[in-house]
mmCIF file of C-alpha atoms and ligand atoms in Angstrom:
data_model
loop_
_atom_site.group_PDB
_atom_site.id
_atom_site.type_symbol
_atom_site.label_atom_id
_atom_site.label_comp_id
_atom_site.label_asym_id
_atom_site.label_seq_id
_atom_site.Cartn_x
_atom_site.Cartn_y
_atom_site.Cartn_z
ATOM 1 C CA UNK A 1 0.000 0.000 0.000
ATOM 2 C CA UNK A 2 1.631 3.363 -1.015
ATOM 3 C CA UNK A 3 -0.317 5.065 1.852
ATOM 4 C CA UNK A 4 1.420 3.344 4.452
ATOM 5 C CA UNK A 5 5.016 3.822 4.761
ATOM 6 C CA UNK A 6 7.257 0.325 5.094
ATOM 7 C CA UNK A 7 6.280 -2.086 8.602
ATOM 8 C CA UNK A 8 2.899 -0.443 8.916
ATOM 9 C CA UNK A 9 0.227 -2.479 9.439
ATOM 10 C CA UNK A 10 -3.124 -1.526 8.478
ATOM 11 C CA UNK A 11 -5.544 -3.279 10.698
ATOM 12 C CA UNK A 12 -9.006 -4.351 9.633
ATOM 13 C CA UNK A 13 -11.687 -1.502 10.337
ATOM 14 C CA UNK A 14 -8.975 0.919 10.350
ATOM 15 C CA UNK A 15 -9.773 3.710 8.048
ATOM 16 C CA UNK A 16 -9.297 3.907 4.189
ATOM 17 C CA UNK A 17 -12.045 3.016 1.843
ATOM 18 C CA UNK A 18 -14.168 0.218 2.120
ATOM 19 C CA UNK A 19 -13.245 -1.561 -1.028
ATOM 20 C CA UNK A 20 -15.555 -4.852 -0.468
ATOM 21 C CA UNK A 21 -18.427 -2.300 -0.612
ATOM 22 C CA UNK A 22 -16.919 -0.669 -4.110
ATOM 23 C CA UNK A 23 -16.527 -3.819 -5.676
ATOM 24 C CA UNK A 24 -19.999 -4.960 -4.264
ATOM 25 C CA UNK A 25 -21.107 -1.937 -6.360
ATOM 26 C CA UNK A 26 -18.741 -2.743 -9.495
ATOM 27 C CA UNK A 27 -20.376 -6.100 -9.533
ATOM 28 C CA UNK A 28 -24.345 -5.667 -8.846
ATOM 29 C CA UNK A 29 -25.144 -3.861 -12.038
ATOM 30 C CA UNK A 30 -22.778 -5.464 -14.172
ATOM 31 C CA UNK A 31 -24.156 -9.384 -12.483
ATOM 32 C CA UNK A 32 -27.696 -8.166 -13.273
ATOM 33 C CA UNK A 33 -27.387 -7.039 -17.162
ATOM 34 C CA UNK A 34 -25.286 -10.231 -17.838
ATOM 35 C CA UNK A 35 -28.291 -12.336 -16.511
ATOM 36 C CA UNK A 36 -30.810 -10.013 -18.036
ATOM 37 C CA UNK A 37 -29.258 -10.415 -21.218
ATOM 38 C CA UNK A 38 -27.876 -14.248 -21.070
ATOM 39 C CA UNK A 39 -32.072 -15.359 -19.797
ATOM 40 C CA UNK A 40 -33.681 -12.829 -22.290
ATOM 41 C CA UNK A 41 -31.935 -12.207 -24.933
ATOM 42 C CA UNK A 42 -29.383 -14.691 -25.695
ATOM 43 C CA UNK A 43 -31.270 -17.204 -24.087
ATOM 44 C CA UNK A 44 -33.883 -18.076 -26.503
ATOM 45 C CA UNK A 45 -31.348 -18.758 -29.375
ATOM 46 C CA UNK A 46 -29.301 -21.013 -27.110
ATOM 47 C CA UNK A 47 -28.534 -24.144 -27.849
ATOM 48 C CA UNK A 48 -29.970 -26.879 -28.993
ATOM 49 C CA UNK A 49 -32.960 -24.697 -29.881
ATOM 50 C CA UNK A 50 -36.678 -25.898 -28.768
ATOM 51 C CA UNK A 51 -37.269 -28.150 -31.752
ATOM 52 C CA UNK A 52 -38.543 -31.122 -28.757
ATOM 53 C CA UNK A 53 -39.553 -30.659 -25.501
ATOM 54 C CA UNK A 54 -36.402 -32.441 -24.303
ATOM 55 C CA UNK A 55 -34.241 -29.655 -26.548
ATOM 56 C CA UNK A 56 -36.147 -26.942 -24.687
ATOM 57 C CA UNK A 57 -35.661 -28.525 -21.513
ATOM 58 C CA UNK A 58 -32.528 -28.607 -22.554
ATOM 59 C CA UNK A 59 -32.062 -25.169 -23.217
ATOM 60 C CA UNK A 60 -34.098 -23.716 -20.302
ATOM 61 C CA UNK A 61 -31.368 -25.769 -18.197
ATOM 62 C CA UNK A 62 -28.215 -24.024 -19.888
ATOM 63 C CA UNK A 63 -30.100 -20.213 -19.462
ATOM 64 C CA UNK A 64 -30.734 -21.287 -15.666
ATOM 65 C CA UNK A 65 -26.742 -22.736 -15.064
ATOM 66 C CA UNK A 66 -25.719 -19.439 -17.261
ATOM 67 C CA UNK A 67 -27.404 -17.325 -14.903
ATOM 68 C CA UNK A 68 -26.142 -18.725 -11.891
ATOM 69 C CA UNK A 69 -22.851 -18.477 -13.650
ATOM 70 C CA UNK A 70 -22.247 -15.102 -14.640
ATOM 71 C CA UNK A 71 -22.704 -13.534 -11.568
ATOM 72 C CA UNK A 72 -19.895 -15.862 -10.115
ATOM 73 C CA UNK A 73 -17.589 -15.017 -13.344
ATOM 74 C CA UNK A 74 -18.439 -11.159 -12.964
ATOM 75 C CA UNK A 75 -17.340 -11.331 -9.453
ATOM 76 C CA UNK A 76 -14.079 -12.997 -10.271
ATOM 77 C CA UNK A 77 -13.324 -10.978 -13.100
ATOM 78 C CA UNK A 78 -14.152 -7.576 -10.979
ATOM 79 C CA UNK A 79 -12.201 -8.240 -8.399
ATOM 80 C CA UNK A 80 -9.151 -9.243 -10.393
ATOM 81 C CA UNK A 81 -8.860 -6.076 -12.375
ATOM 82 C CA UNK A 82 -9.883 -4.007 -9.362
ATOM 83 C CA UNK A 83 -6.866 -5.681 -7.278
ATOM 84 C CA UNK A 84 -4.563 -5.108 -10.518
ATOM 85 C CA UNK A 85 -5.464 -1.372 -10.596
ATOM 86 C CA UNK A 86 -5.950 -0.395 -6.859
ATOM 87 C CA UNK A 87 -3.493 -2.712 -5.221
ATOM 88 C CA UNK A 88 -1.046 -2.573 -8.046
ATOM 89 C CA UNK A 89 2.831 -1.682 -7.046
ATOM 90 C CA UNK A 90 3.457 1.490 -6.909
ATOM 91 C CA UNK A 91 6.963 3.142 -7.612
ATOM 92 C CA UNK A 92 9.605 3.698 -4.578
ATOM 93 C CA UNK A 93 7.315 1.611 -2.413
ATOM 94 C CA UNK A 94 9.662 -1.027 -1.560
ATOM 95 C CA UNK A 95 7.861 -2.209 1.720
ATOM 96 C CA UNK A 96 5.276 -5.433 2.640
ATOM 97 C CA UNK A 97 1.244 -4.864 1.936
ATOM 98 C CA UNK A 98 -0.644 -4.966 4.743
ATOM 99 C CA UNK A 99 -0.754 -8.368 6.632
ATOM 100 C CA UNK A 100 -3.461 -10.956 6.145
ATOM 101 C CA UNK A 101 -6.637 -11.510 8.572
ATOM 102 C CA UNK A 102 -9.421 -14.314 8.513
ATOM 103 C CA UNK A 103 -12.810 -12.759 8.157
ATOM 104 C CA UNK A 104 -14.791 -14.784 9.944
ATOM 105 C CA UNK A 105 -18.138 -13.223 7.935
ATOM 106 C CA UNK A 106 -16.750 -13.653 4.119
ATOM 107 C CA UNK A 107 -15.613 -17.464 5.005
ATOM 108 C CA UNK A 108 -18.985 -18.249 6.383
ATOM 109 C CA UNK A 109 -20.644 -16.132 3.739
ATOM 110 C CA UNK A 110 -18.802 -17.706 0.830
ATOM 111 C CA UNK A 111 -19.248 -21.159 2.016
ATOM 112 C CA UNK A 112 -22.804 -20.682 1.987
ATOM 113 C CA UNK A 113 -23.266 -18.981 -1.231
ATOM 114 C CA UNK A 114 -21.408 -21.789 -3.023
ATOM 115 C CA UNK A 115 -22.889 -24.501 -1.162
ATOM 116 C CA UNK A 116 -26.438 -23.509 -1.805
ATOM 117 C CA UNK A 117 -25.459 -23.231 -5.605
ATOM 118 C CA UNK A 118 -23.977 -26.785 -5.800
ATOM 119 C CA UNK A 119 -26.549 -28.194 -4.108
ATOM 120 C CA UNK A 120 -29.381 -26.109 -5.752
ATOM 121 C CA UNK A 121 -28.031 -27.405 -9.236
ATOM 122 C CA UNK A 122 -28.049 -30.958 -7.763
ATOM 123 C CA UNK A 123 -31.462 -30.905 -7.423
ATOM 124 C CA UNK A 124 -32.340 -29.151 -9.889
ATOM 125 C CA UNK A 125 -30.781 -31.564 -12.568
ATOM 126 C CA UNK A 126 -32.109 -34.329 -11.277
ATOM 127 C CA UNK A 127 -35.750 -32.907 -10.981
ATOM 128 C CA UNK A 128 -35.173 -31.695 -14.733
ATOM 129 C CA UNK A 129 -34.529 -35.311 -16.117
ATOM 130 C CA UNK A 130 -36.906 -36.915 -13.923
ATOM 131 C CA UNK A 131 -40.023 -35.239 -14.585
ATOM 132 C CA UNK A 132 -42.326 -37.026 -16.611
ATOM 133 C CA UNK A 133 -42.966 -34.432 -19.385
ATOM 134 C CA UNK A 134 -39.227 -34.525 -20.294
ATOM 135 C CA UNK A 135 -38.819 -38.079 -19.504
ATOM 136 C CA UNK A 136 -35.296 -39.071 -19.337
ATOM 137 C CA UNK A 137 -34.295 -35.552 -21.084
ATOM 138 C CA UNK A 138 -33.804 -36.995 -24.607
ATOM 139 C CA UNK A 139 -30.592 -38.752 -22.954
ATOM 140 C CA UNK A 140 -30.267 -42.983 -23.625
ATOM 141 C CA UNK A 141 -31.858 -44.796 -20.583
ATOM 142 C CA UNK A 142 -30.338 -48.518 -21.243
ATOM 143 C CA UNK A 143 -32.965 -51.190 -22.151
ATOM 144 C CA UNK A 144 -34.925 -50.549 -19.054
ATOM 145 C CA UNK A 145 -35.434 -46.635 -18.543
ATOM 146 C CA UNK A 146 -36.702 -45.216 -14.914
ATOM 147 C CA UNK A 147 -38.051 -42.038 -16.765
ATOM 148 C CA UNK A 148 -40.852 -42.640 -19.279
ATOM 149 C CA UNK A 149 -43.456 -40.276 -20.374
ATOM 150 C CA UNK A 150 -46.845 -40.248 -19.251
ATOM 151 C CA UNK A 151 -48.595 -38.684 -22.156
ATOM 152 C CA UNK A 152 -49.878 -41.747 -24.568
ATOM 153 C CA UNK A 153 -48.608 -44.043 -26.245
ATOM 154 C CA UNK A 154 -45.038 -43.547 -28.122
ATOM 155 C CA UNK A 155 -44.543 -44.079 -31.688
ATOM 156 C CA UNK A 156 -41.329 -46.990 -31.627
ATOM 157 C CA UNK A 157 -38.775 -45.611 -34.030
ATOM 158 C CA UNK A 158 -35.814 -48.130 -34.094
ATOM 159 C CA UNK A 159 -32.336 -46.903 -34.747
ATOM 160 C CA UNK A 160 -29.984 -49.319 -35.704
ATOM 161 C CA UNK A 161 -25.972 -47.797 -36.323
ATOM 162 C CA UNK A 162 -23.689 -49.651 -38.879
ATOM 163 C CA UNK A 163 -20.233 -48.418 -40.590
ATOM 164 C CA UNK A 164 -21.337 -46.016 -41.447
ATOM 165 C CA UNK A 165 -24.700 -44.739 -41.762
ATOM 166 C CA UNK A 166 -28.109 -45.186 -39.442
ATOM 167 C CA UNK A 167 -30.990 -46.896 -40.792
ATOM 168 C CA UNK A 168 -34.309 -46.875 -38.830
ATOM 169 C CA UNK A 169 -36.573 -48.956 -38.577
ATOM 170 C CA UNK A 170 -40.584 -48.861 -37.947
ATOM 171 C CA UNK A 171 -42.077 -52.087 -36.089
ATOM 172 C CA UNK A 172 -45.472 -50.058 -35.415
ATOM 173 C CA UNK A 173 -45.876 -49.898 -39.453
ATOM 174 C CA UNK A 174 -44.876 -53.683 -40.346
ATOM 175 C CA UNK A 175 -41.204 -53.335 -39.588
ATOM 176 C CA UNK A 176 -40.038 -51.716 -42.626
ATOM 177 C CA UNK A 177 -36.505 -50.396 -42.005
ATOM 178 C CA UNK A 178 -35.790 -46.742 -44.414
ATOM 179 C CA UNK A 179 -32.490 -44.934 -44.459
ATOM 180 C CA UNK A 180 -34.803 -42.204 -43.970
ATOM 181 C CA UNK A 181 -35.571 -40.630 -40.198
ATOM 182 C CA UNK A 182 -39.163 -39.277 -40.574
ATOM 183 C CA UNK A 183 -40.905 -38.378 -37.134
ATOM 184 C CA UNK A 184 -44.177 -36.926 -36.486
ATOM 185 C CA UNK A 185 -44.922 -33.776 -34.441
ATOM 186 C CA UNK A 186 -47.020 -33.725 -31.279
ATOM 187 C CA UNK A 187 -46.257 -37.355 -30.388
ATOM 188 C CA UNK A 188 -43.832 -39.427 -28.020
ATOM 189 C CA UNK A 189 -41.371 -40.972 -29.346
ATOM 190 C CA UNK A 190 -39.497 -43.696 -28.300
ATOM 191 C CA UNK A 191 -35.812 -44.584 -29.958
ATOM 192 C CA UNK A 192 -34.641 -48.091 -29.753
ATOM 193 C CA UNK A 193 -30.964 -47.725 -30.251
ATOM 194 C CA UNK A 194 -28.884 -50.337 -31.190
ATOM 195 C CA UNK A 195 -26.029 -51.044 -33.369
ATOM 196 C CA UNK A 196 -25.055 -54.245 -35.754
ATOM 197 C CA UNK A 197 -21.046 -53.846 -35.816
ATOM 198 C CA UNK A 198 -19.399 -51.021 -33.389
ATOM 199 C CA UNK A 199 -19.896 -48.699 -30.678
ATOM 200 C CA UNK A 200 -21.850 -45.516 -32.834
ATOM 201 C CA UNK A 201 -24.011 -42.872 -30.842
ATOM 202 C CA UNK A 202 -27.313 -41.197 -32.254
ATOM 203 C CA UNK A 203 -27.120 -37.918 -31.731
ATOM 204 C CA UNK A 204 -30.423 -35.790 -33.410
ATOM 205 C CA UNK A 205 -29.292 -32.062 -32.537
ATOM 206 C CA UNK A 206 -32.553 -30.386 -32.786
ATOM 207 C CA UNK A 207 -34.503 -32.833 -30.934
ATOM 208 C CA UNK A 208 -31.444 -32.837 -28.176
ATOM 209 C CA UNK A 209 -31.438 -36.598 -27.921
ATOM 210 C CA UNK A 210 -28.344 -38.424 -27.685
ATOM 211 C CA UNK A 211 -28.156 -42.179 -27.208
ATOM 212 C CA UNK A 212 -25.309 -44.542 -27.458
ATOM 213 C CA UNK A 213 -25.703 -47.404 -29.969
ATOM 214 C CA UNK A 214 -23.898 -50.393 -28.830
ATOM 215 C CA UNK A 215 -24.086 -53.998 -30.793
ATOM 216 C CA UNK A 216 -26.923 -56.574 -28.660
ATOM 217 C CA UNK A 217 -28.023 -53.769 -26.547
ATOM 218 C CA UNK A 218 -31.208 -51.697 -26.829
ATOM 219 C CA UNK A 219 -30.858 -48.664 -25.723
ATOM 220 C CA UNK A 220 -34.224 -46.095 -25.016
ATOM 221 C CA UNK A 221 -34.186 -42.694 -25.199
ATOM 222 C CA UNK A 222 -37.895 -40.418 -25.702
ATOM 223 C CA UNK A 223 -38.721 -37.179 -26.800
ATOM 224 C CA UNK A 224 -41.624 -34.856 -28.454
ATOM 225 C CA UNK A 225 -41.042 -32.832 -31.345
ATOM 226 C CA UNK A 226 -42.868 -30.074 -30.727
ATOM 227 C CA UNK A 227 -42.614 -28.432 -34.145
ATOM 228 C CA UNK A 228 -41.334 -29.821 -37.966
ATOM 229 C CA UNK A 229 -38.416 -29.373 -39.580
ATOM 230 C CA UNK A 230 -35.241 -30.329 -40.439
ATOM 231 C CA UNK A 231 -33.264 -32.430 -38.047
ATOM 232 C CA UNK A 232 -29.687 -33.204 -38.045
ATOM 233 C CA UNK A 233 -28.085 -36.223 -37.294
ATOM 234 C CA UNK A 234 -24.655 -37.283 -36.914
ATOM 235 C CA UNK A 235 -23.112 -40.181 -35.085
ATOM 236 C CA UNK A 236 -21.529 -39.074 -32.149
ATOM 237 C CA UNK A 237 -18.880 -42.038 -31.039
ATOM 238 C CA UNK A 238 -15.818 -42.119 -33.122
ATOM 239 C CA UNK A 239 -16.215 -45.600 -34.889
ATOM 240 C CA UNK A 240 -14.051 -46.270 -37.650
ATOM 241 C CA UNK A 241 -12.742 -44.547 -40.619
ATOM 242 C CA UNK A 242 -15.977 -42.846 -42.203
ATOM 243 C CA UNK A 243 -17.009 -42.015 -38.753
ATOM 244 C CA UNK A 244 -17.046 -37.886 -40.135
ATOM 245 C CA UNK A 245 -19.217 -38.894 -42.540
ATOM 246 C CA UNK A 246 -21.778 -40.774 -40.928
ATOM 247 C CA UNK A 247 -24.348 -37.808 -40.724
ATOM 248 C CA UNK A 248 -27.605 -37.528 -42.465
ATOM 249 C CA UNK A 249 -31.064 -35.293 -42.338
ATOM 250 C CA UNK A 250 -33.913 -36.632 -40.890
ATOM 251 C CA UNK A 251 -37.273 -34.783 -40.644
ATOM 252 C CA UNK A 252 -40.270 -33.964 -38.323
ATOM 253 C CA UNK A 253 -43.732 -33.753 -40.062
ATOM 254 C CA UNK A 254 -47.359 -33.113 -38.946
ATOM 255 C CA UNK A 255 -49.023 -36.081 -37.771
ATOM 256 C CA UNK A 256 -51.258 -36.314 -40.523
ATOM 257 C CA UNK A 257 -48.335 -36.186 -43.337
ATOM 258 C CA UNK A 258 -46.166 -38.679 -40.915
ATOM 259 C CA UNK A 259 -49.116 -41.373 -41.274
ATOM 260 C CA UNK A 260 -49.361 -41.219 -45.064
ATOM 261 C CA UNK A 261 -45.317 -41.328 -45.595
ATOM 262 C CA UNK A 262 -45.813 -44.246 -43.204
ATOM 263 C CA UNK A 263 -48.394 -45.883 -44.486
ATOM 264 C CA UNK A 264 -47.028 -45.276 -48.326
ATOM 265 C CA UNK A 265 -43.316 -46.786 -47.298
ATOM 266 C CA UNK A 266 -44.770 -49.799 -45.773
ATOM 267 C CA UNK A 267 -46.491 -50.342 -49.221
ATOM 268 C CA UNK A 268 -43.289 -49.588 -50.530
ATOM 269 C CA UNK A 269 -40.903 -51.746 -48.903
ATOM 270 C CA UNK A 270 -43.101 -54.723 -48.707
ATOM 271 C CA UNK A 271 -40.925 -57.334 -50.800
ATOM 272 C CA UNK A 272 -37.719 -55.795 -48.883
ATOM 273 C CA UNK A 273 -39.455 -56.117 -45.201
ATOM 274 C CA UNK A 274 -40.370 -59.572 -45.979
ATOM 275 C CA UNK A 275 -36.384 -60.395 -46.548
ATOM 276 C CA UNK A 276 -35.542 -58.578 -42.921
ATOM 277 C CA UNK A 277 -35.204 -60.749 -40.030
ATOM 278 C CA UNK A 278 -38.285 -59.914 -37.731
ATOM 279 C CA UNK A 279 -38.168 -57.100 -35.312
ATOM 280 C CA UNK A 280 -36.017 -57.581 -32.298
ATOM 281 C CA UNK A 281 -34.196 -54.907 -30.133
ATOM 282 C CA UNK A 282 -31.095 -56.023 -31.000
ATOM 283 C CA UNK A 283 -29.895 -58.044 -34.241
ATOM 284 C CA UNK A 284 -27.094 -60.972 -34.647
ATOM 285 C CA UNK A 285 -24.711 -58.894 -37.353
ATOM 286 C CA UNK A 286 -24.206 -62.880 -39.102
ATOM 287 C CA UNK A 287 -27.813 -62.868 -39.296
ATOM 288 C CA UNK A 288 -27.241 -59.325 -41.339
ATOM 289 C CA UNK A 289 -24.424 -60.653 -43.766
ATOM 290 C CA UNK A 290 -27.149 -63.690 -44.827
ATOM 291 C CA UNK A 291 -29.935 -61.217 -45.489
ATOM 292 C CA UNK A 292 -27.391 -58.928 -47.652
ATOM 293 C CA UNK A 293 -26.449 -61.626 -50.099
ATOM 294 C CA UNK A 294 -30.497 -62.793 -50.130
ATOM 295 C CA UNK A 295 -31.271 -59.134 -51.210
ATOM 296 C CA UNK A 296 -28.254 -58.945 -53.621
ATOM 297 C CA UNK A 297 -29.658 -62.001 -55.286
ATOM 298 C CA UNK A 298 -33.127 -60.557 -55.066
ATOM 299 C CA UNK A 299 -31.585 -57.330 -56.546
ATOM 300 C CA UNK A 300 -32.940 -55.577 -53.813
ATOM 301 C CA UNK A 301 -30.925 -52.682 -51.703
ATOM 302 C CA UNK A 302 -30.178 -49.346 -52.426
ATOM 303 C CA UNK A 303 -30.276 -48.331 -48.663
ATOM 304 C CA UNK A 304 -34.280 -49.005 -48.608
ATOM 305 C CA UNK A 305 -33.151 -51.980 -46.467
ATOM 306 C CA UNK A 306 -30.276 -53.559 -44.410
ATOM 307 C CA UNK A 307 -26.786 -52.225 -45.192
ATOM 308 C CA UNK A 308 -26.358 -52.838 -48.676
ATOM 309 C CA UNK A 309 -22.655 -52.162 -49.510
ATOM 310 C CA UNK A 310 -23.123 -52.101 -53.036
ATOM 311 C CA UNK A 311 -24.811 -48.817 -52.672
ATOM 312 C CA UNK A 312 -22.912 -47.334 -49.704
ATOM 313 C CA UNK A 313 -22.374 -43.880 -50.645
ATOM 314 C CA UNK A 314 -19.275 -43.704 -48.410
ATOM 315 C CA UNK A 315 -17.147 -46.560 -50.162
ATOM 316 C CA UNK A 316 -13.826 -45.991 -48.621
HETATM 317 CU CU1 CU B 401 -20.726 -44.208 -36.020
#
């Protein structure tokens, strides 16, 4: 401290200004703008958008652990640059700051705050995937999930990994399996994950479900869409060479239009269903290898059924 000339110690109390109370000041306005902005304005555009209600969910949960988090940054970042401006060195002052005390009130004060913020966002994240209307939060539950959604009865959209694309598959509408993910808007959906060769993950951004696929297990993850669109979908577990590539669009449609595209590919895909081993939540992949050759011979592929390398658009 250049006020205090070399050995003096400036006790606690003792007069000079009260900086706790400056940068108390400092910080309030600036803590409250940054939430103001991060909830309101930012906040809507945040990631992963509100395409499902486990993507809102989603991205109500990052505004809430934003705003809980800037005033924490704010306060660090205040106090640093108001230590490296008011407590900075001074020329000729060659003597010792001002000794250290405990502050009995800041200790118990900081413990607090901190503890009721960990804790608070303990319960608060658990609450958020519990709760029936998100239902697991769009997250894989394993075979046997704890969170299911109470609103009617899901449409069963199988997604089965391969090197390297996703196929899906529809046991509700005869079984058909499509290389196309079509979804309808308004209802819950259940994923069946699974994979026939190596670890893959399915992650749809916009409907902010992710769900490892792992060969022989089934893996269950829900969510609404809650408007259509265009979803994205990319594998999310590096798993093999192509892995970068292994991306494609699916799409969200009104109910009504979901039926009929339903309805019309199970027409469709009749003679290439009836090749398919019957639905199961998981697959033998030497099971898979027979039914390619059967729909080679049949002349059958073309990514309307089973992996069909013949027409793998990623030939390495
Ligand atoms: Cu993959």
């Amino acid at each position: 401290m250049s006020a205090t000339t070399a050995g003096d110690v400036q006790a606690p109390g003792s007069a000079g200004p009260n900086h706790g109370l400056r940068i108390f000041l400092i910080w309030l306005p600036v803590a409250v703008v940054a939430d103001i902005l991060l909830y309101f304005v930012y906040g809507p555009h945040m990631p992963p958008g509100q395409m499902s209600n486990s993507a809102a969910s989603q991205q109500f949960d990052i505004k809430v652990m934003s705003v809980l988090a800037a005033p924490v940054m704010a306060f660090v970042l205040i106090f640093m640059a108001y230590s490296v401006i008011v407590w900075r060195h001074s020329e000729g002052d060659d003597g010792d700051g001002p000794a250290l005390f405990g502050h009995a009130r800041i200790q118990a004060t900081w413990i607090t705050v901190t503890a009721v913020i960990v804790l608070f966002l303990a319960g608060f994240g658990t609450y958020e995937i519990a709760w029936p209307g998100f239902a697991g939060a769009g997250a894989g539950e394993g075979p046997a999930p704890v969170w299911t959604p109470n609103n009617g009865a899901a449409l069963q959209v199988q997604v089965i990994g391969q090197q390297w694309r996703f196929t899906y598959r529809y046991p509700q509408f005869g079984g058909f399996e499509t290389a196309d993910l079509v979804l309808p808007a308004g209802r819950p959906i259940q994923f069946n994950v699974t994979s026939l060769d190596v670890i893959h993950s399915f992650w749809a951004y916009q409907l902010g479900v992710k769900a490892d696929a792992n060969p022989g297990v089934n893996n269950v993850a829900y969510t609404t869409a809650q408007q259509t669109g265009t979803v994205t979908v990319r594998c999310a577990e590096l798993c093999g060479l192509w892995h970068g590539a292994m991306f494609d669009n699916g799409k969200v449609l009104s109910a009504a239009a979901f039926e009929s595209w339903a309805h019309r590919t199970e027409v469709r895909l009749a003679a290439v269903t009836k090749i398919l081993p019957p639905y199961s939540t998981t697959y033998d992949p030497t099971v898979v290898a027979q039914i390619n050759k059967a729909m080679a011979k049949a002349g059958i592929g073309g990514g309307n059924g089973y992996y069909y390398p013949p027409n793998d658009p990623v030939q390495p």
